[in-house]
Short mmCIF file of C-alpha atoms in Angstrom, two decimals:
data_model
loop_
_atom_site.label_atom_id
_atom_site.label_comp_id
_atom_site.label_asym_id
_atom_site.label_seq_id
_atom_site.Cartn_x
_atom_site.Cartn_y
_atom_site.Cartn_z
CA MET P 1 38.87 97.88 138.53
CA LYS P 2 39.33 98.46 134.84
CA ILE P 3 42.58 99.93 133.82
CA ALA P 4 43.19 101.77 130.49
CA GLY P 5 46.76 102.39 129.36
CA ILE P 6 48.31 105.07 126.98
CA ILE P 7 51.88 105.31 125.71
CA ALA P 8 52.91 108.98 125.50
CA GLU P 9 55.61 111.53 125.31
CA TYR P 10 53.48 114.61 126.55
CA ASN P 11 56.11 117.03 125.14
CA PRO P 12 54.30 119.02 126.46
CA PHE P 13 50.91 117.96 127.51
CA HIS P 14 48.26 119.72 125.39
CA ASN P 15 44.61 119.98 124.55
CA GLY P 16 44.78 117.06 122.19
CA HIS P 17 46.22 114.85 124.87
CA ALA P 18 43.38 115.84 127.19
CA LEU P 19 40.89 115.13 124.45
CA HIS P 20 42.42 111.61 123.94
CA ILE P 21 42.20 110.99 127.41
CA ALA P 22 38.42 112.12 127.61
CA MET P 23 37.60 109.77 124.58
CA THR P 24 39.71 106.99 126.30
CA ARG P 25 37.69 107.08 129.30
CA ARG P 26 34.45 107.27 127.39
CA ASP P 27 35.28 104.47 124.91
CA THR P 28 36.67 101.98 127.64
CA ASP P 29 34.66 102.91 130.63
CA CYS P 30 37.87 102.55 132.60
CA SER P 31 38.09 103.25 136.38
CA HIS P 32 41.67 104.00 136.18
CA LEU P 33 43.99 105.43 133.58
CA VAL P 34 47.94 104.87 133.40
CA ALA P 35 50.41 106.63 130.95
CA ALA P 36 53.90 105.29 130.14
CA MET P 37 55.84 108.22 129.35
CA SER P 38 59.32 108.87 127.92
CA GLY P 39 61.62 110.42 130.03
CA HIS P 40 64.19 112.90 129.15
CA PHE P 41 64.94 111.98 125.73
CA VAL P 42 62.10 111.13 123.24
CA GLN P 43 61.29 108.67 120.34
CA ARG P 44 62.65 111.07 117.50
CA GLY P 45 65.90 111.41 119.30
CA ASP P 46 65.32 114.80 120.78
CA ALA P 47 65.59 116.16 124.47
CA ALA P 48 62.03 116.77 125.94
CA MET P 49 61.45 120.40 126.49
CA PHE P 50 60.82 120.11 130.19
CA ASP P 51 61.87 117.70 132.74
CA LYS P 52 59.96 114.29 133.31
CA TRP P 53 58.38 115.00 136.54
CA SER P 54 56.91 118.37 135.39
CA ARG P 55 55.58 116.61 132.34
CA ALA P 56 54.29 113.86 134.16
CA GLU P 57 52.63 116.33 136.67
CA MET P 58 50.77 118.16 133.75
CA ALA P 59 49.38 114.92 132.76
CA VAL P 60 48.04 114.00 135.98
CA ARG P 61 46.54 117.46 136.44
CA SER P 62 44.78 116.97 133.23
CA GLY P 63 43.14 113.42 133.74
CA VAL P 64 45.87 110.78 133.99
CA ASP P 65 45.84 108.90 137.42
CA LEU P 66 49.29 107.23 136.99
CA VAL P 67 52.44 108.29 135.07
CA ILE P 68 55.28 105.83 134.78
CA GLU P 69 58.47 106.23 133.05
CA LEU P 70 59.33 104.18 129.81
CA PRO P 71 63.01 103.47 130.21
CA CYS P 72 65.34 105.39 127.93
CA ILE P 73 66.46 102.30 126.29
CA PHE P 74 63.02 101.93 124.68
CA SER P 75 61.99 105.63 124.35
CA VAL P 76 64.82 106.52 122.04
CA ARG P 77 63.95 103.85 119.49
CA SER P 78 62.17 103.32 116.28
CA ALA P 79 58.36 102.91 116.15
CA GLN P 80 58.76 99.06 116.59
CA TYR P 81 60.90 99.14 119.66
CA PHE P 82 59.27 102.05 121.16
CA ALA P 83 55.92 100.34 120.81
CA ALA P 84 57.14 97.13 122.21
CA GLY P 85 58.53 98.70 125.25
CA GLY P 86 55.52 100.60 126.03
CA VAL P 87 52.99 97.70 125.68
CA ARG P 88 55.33 95.49 127.76
CA LEU P 89 55.45 98.09 130.55
CA LEU P 90 51.87 98.69 130.75
CA ALA P 91 51.33 94.81 130.65
CA ALA P 92 53.50 94.58 133.76
CA ILE P 93 51.07 97.09 135.75
CA GLY P 94 48.06 95.15 134.38
CA VAL P 95 46.43 97.22 132.12
CA HIS P 96 43.07 95.65 130.32
CA CYS P 97 43.23 97.95 127.09
CA LEU P 98 45.59 100.40 125.37
CA SER P 99 44.36 103.40 123.79
CA PHE P 100 46.00 105.24 121.06
CA GLY P 101 45.53 107.81 118.22
CA ALA P 102 45.40 107.15 114.67
CA GLU P 103 44.66 109.12 111.49
CA GLN P 104 42.73 106.27 110.31
CA ALA P 105 41.22 104.68 113.45
CA ASP P 106 39.97 101.54 111.82
CA LEU P 107 41.17 98.53 113.73
CA THR P 108 40.30 96.14 110.76
CA GLU P 109 42.81 98.04 108.45
CA LEU P 110 45.39 98.64 111.01
CA ARG P 111 45.45 94.93 111.83
CA LYS P 112 45.80 94.03 108.24
CA ALA P 113 48.89 96.20 108.14
CA ALA P 114 50.31 94.83 111.47
CA TYR P 115 49.81 91.27 110.35
CA ALA P 116 51.20 91.99 106.94
CA VAL P 117 54.50 93.03 108.74
CA ASP P 118 54.77 89.72 110.63
CA ASN P 119 53.98 87.68 107.62
CA PRO P 120 57.25 85.67 106.49
CA LEU P 121 57.06 87.19 103.02
CA PHE P 122 57.31 90.76 104.49
CA GLY P 123 61.01 90.55 104.85
CA GLN P 124 61.75 89.38 101.17
CA ILE P 125 59.44 92.17 99.77
CA PHE P 126 60.96 94.82 102.08
CA SER P 127 64.63 93.89 101.29
CA ARG P 128 63.84 94.09 97.57
CA HIS P 129 62.79 97.72 97.97
CA ILE P 130 65.41 98.69 100.36
CA THR P 131 68.00 97.47 97.70
CA ALA P 132 66.33 99.51 95.22
CA GLY P 133 67.33 102.48 97.37
CA VAL P 134 64.12 103.95 98.83
CA THR P 135 63.73 104.99 102.25
CA TYR P 136 62.83 102.55 105.19
CA ALA P 137 59.45 104.44 105.54
CA LYS P 138 58.69 103.97 101.70
CA ALA P 139 59.93 100.35 101.70
CA LEU P 140 57.63 99.41 104.55
CA ALA P 141 54.78 101.19 102.88
CA ALA P 142 55.45 99.22 99.62
CA ALA P 143 55.81 95.90 101.36
CA ILE P 144 52.36 96.38 103.09
CA TYR P 145 50.75 97.65 99.94
CA GLU P 146 51.75 94.45 98.06
CA GLN P 147 50.34 92.21 100.57
CA THR P 148 47.28 94.27 101.62
CA GLY P 149 46.44 97.03 99.12
CA LEU P 150 46.62 99.48 101.81
CA THR P 151 48.11 102.90 100.44
CA GLU P 152 51.27 104.63 101.26
CA GLN P 153 49.30 107.33 102.61
CA PHE P 154 47.78 105.08 105.07
CA VAL P 155 50.72 103.27 106.30
CA SER P 156 53.04 106.32 106.37
CA ALA P 157 50.84 108.63 108.67
CA PRO P 158 52.72 109.07 111.74
CA ASN P 159 50.16 107.85 114.31
CA ASN P 160 49.17 105.03 111.89
CA ILE P 161 52.74 103.78 111.98
CA LEU P 162 52.81 103.94 115.72
CA ALA P 163 49.10 102.17 115.69
CA ILE P 164 50.48 99.36 113.59
CA GLU P 165 53.47 98.83 115.88
CA TYR P 166 51.09 98.78 119.07
CA LEU P 167 48.95 96.18 117.51
CA ARG P 168 51.99 94.12 116.67
CA ALA P 169 53.47 94.59 120.10
CA ILE P 170 49.98 93.45 121.72
CA LYS P 171 49.95 90.50 119.57
CA ASN P 172 53.54 89.27 120.46
CA TRP P 173 53.76 90.37 124.06
CA ALA P 174 50.31 91.09 125.56
CA PRO P 175 47.54 89.43 123.53
CA ALA P 176 45.11 89.97 126.67
CA ILE P 177 45.13 93.66 126.11
CA THR P 178 42.39 95.24 123.98
CA PRO P 179 43.36 97.66 121.55
CA VAL P 180 41.44 100.89 121.30
CA ALA P 181 41.80 103.35 118.38
CA ILE P 182 40.93 106.90 118.80
CA PRO P 183 40.59 109.18 115.72
CA ARG P 184 43.12 112.04 115.76
CA MET P 185 41.43 115.38 115.82
CA GLU P 186 42.03 118.54 113.79
CA ALA P 187 45.77 119.35 113.89
CA GLU P 188 48.11 117.76 111.55
CA TYR P 189 50.92 115.83 113.30
CA HIS P 190 53.71 118.05 112.06
CA ASP P 191 51.69 121.21 111.65
CA PRO P 192 54.13 123.97 112.69
CA VAL P 193 51.65 126.59 113.48
CA ILE P 194 49.09 127.02 116.39
CA ARG P 195 45.70 127.61 114.71
CA GLY P 196 43.12 126.92 117.45
CA THR P 197 42.64 125.11 120.64
CA ILE P 198 43.74 121.73 119.08
CA ALA P 199 47.41 122.10 117.85
CA SER P 200 50.01 119.70 117.43
CA ALA P 201 53.15 119.28 119.87
CA THR P 202 55.17 120.42 117.16
CA ALA P 203 53.41 123.75 116.86
CA ILE P 204 53.72 124.33 120.60
CA ARG P 205 57.19 123.37 120.69
CA GLN P 206 57.93 125.86 117.93
CA ALA P 207 55.94 128.63 119.85
CA LEU P 208 58.02 127.78 123.10
CA ILE P 209 61.36 128.51 121.49
CA THR P 210 59.96 131.77 119.66
CA GLU P 211 59.77 133.88 122.55
CA GLU P 212 57.35 136.61 121.31
CA GLN P 213 54.74 133.83 120.35
CA ARG P 214 54.66 132.22 123.91
CA SER P 215 51.75 133.77 125.76
CA GLU P 216 48.30 133.66 124.18
CA LYS P 217 48.88 131.18 121.40
CA ILE P 218 50.07 128.53 123.72
CA ARG P 219 47.31 129.42 126.35
CA GLN P 220 44.62 128.43 123.97
CA ALA P 221 46.33 125.24 123.01
CA VAL P 222 46.94 123.57 126.30
CA PRO P 223 45.09 123.00 129.69
CA ASP P 224 45.06 125.51 132.17
CA ALA P 225 47.25 123.31 134.47
CA THR P 226 49.90 122.97 131.79
CA TYR P 227 50.05 126.63 131.10
CA ASP P 228 50.71 127.41 134.83
CA LYS P 229 53.23 124.74 134.99
CA ILE P 230 55.05 125.78 131.69
CA THR P 231 55.08 129.52 132.96
CA GLN P 232 56.60 128.57 136.01
CA LEU P 233 59.29 126.43 134.32
CA LEU P 234 60.16 129.27 131.79
CA SER P 235 60.27 131.81 134.82
CA ASP P 236 62.67 129.55 136.65
CA ARG P 237 64.61 128.83 133.29
CA LYS P 238 64.15 125.19 133.47
CA GLY P 239 63.26 125.03 129.68
CA PRO P 240 62.74 125.04 126.93
CA ILE P 241 65.41 122.51 126.09
CA THR P 242 66.35 121.52 122.51
CA HIS P 243 68.85 119.66 120.59
CA SER P 244 71.09 122.76 120.31
CA SER P 245 71.08 123.03 123.99
CA PHE P 246 73.78 120.05 123.82
CA GLU P 247 75.44 120.68 120.38
CA ALA P 248 78.89 121.45 121.88
CA ILE P 249 78.64 118.24 123.94
CA MET P 250 77.20 116.28 121.11
CA LEU P 251 80.17 117.32 118.73
CA ALA P 252 82.75 116.85 121.24
CA LYS P 253 81.54 113.45 122.01
CA LEU P 254 81.46 112.46 118.34
CA ARG P 255 84.76 113.80 117.60
CA SER P 256 86.45 111.92 120.41
CA THR P 257 84.78 108.44 119.73
CA PRO P 258 86.72 105.86 118.14
CA LEU P 259 85.51 104.62 114.61
CA THR P 260 85.10 101.14 116.22
CA ALA P 261 82.87 102.54 118.92
CA LEU P 262 80.75 104.63 116.36
CA GLU P 263 80.38 101.51 114.34
CA ASN P 264 78.85 99.72 117.38
CA LEU P 265 76.23 102.53 118.07
CA PRO P 266 72.55 101.52 117.31
CA ASP P 267 71.24 102.31 113.70
CA VAL P 268 74.70 102.53 112.25
CA THR P 269 75.14 100.40 109.31
CA GLU P 270 76.66 100.33 105.80
CA GLY P 271 79.72 102.40 106.76
CA LEU P 272 77.53 105.12 108.20
CA HIS P 273 80.33 105.52 111.09
CA TYR P 274 82.79 106.83 108.70
CA LYS P 275 80.35 109.68 107.49
CA ILE P 276 79.52 110.49 111.14
CA ALA P 277 83.25 110.91 111.90
CA ALA P 278 83.85 112.98 108.91
CA ALA P 279 80.77 115.25 109.48
CA SER P 280 81.50 115.62 113.15
CA LEU P 281 84.88 117.34 112.22
CA GLN P 282 83.18 119.52 109.43
CA ALA P 283 80.26 120.51 111.29
CA THR P 284 80.33 124.03 113.17
CA ASN P 285 77.08 123.33 115.04
CA ILE P 286 74.82 120.44 115.42
CA GLU P 287 72.33 121.54 112.61
CA HIS P 288 75.28 121.64 110.34
CA PHE P 289 76.16 118.06 111.40
CA PHE P 290 72.66 116.84 110.66
CA THR P 291 72.69 118.73 107.19
CA LEU P 292 76.00 117.05 106.12
CA LEU P 293 74.63 113.69 106.75
CA ARG P 294 70.97 113.86 106.00
CA CYS P 295 69.86 111.85 102.87
CA LYS P 296 66.88 109.68 101.89
CA ARG P 297 68.72 106.66 103.43
CA TYR P 298 69.53 108.31 106.58
CA PRO P 299 66.42 110.23 107.91
CA ARG P 300 66.79 113.00 110.56
CA THR P 301 65.28 111.16 113.31
CA ARG P 302 67.51 108.19 112.79
CA LEU P 303 70.56 110.50 112.88
CA GLN P 304 69.19 112.21 116.17
CA ARG P 305 68.74 108.82 117.74
CA ILE P 306 72.30 107.78 116.89
CA VAL P 307 73.66 110.92 118.33
CA ILE P 308 71.75 110.38 121.63
CA HIS P 309 73.07 106.91 121.84
CA ALA P 310 76.52 108.13 121.41
CA LEU P 311 76.09 110.49 124.43
CA LEU P 312 74.70 107.80 126.53
CA GLY P 313 77.11 105.20 125.52
CA THR P 314 74.56 102.64 124.34
CA THR P 315 75.73 99.88 121.97
CA LYS P 316 73.91 97.48 119.69
CA SER P 317 74.37 94.73 122.19
CA ASP P 318 72.92 96.68 125.12
CA LEU P 319 69.73 97.16 122.92
CA ALA P 320 69.73 93.61 122.29
CA GLU P 321 70.19 92.57 125.94
CA HIS P 322 67.30 94.79 127.03
CA ASP P 323 64.99 93.85 123.99
CA ALA P 324 65.12 90.38 125.14
CA THR P 325 63.89 91.27 128.63
CA GLY P 326 61.54 94.19 128.20
CA PRO P 327 61.20 96.68 130.95
CA LEU P 328 62.37 95.45 134.39
CA TYR P 329 60.71 97.89 136.84
CA VAL P 330 57.75 100.05 137.01
CA ARG P 331 58.97 103.58 137.94
CA VAL P 332 56.49 106.03 139.11
CA LEU P 333 56.78 109.72 138.15
CA ALA P 334 53.40 111.19 139.23
CA PHE P 335 50.03 110.04 140.49
CA ASN P 336 46.84 110.98 142.22
CA ASP P 337 44.62 109.44 144.61
CA LYS P 338 43.24 106.78 142.16
CA GLY P 339 46.87 106.30 140.95
CA ARG P 340 47.68 105.55 144.60
CA GLU P 341 44.94 102.89 144.57
CA LEU P 342 46.70 101.26 141.61
CA LEU P 343 50.17 101.27 143.44
CA ARG P 344 48.48 99.72 146.51
CA HIS P 345 47.13 96.94 144.53
CA TYR P 346 50.18 96.32 142.39
CA HIS P 347 51.38 92.64 142.38
CA GLY P 348 53.39 92.61 139.36
CA ALA P 349 56.63 90.77 138.85
CA CYS P 350 58.68 93.93 138.11
CA PRO P 351 59.78 95.78 141.02
CA LEU P 352 57.66 99.03 141.86
CA LEU P 353 60.00 101.98 142.02
CA LEU P 354 59.04 104.99 144.08
CA LYS P 355 62.62 105.77 145.00
CA THR P 356 65.63 105.04 142.63
CA THR P 357 67.87 103.87 145.43
CA SER P 358 65.42 101.08 146.12
CA LEU P 359 66.97 99.37 143.29
CA LEU P 360 70.14 101.39 142.44
CA SER P 361 72.29 103.82 144.48
CA SER P 362 74.30 106.65 143.18
CA LYS P 363 77.61 104.71 143.99
CA GLN P 364 76.41 101.35 142.40
CA ARG P 365 75.34 102.85 139.05
CA ASN P 366 79.21 102.91 137.92
CA GLY P 367 79.77 99.42 139.11
CA THR P 368 80.81 96.71 136.81
CA THR P 369 78.55 93.96 138.58
CA LEU P 370 74.87 95.32 137.88
CA THR P 371 71.96 93.41 137.40
CA ALA P 372 70.07 93.84 133.95
CA ALA P 373 67.53 95.96 135.65
CA GLN P 374 70.25 98.02 137.34
CA LYS P 375 71.87 98.75 133.97
CA MET P 376 68.51 99.77 132.49
CA LEU P 377 67.89 102.15 135.49
CA ALA P 378 71.52 103.27 135.35
CA LEU P 379 70.91 104.33 131.74
CA ASP P 380 67.75 106.60 132.77
CA THR P 381 69.79 108.29 135.51
CA GLN P 382 72.70 109.04 133.13
CA ALA P 383 70.04 110.43 130.66
CA THR P 384 68.95 112.80 133.34
CA ASP P 385 72.33 113.91 134.16
CA LEU P 386 72.96 114.63 130.58
CA PHE P 387 69.61 116.42 130.20
CA THR P 388 70.24 118.95 133.10
CA LEU P 389 73.31 120.30 131.25
CA GLY P 390 70.79 121.76 128.71
CA MET P 391 69.15 123.69 131.29
CA PRO P 392 68.81 127.62 130.38
CA ASP P 393 69.92 128.39 134.07
CA HIS P 394 73.29 126.88 135.00
CA HIS P 395 72.08 126.62 138.48
CA TRP P 396 70.00 123.80 137.52
CA ARG P 397 72.78 121.83 135.50
CA TYR P 398 73.81 119.68 138.66
CA GLY P 399 73.54 115.94 138.57
CA GLY P 400 71.87 113.35 140.54
CA TRP P 401 68.28 114.40 140.11
CA ASP P 402 66.84 110.93 139.93
CA PHE P 403 68.41 110.05 143.49
CA LEU P 404 66.86 113.34 144.73
CA ARG P 405 63.47 113.64 143.33
CA SER P 406 60.34 111.88 144.38
CA PRO P 407 56.99 111.11 142.26
CA VAL P 408 54.88 114.07 142.09
CA TYR P 409 51.55 113.67 144.29
CA VAL P 410 48.54 115.67 142.80
CA LYS P 411 45.97 115.73 145.69
#
């Protein structure tokens, strides 16, 4: 048995993902393929367009054998912590190799960048550039360039950034895992338009929220199983869900949170909590709020993550606690027969969750004596309860889905 792993969001699953899976199977000769997937809120701090069980089902119907959930405490994070959480979760289930896409899939060059970040000199160089007032991304690129000669274009490419962090995470947490870099095909990462059969997730999401473009444009860019599932979800009014679905809740939370609590939110530094409080009072909608705050020092994705953490009530100390332990359970979202084989042979230290109640009951989650694993899982269930409030049809907005839903079995 040879197990390959992928860390993904599948928001939603598209032909580029299917191609990545096919190339992973070809290049690794794996017998089983596992995806660690973000739940209801994703890495850039946005809500997923559809619920996690539906997205996991799309993936299994298009080539993945088993989808497990990357806990929310790691999924709504910057690339470093997102990658570390995913690698540690896949290591827990016993993957032999990690496959990821990259704009330049040269492992030698990617390793140079990864090892440069872990060099003791990196912090000094990085701090010098940050102090000069450049963005985090530019400071990162400059610090790597000074050590390796790799260009900013190489370092700042979105998939290369994640690839670098995957390599760092493998080195630090799971050195037995073999990295496999797959070249990113055709569509640019943030290309907003569907131009053919391979399109970016950004373009597909844009088409989903522009009703007149939904049908044929999306059909050509996603597998048939994804298209059928999306069509069903749209018909049932279970999506699409976006940041604007929660804007009243977000502004209410930000306006009612004390300054001391805002200051303790993850990623809030240098007096940003004062600006957040002021902007929340001035803003008439969530886009206005982000416009008031956005600047080179605080990119949109960082601000979006801060807002999600405010909604969930997570603090800097919560993140530190969970970063120290890594994922503490393997939660199954969807599987096929090969995935079932993996589950039967699982002997890892982390508990395997097919039902939420095997670790946490709905009554327990608001208690004060939760274990670290229960706290982590409680946060996932709270994320779901917030997510369902964004459903277009109010009939789906009830809470407790995590205690009612079972993993999806695809025969």
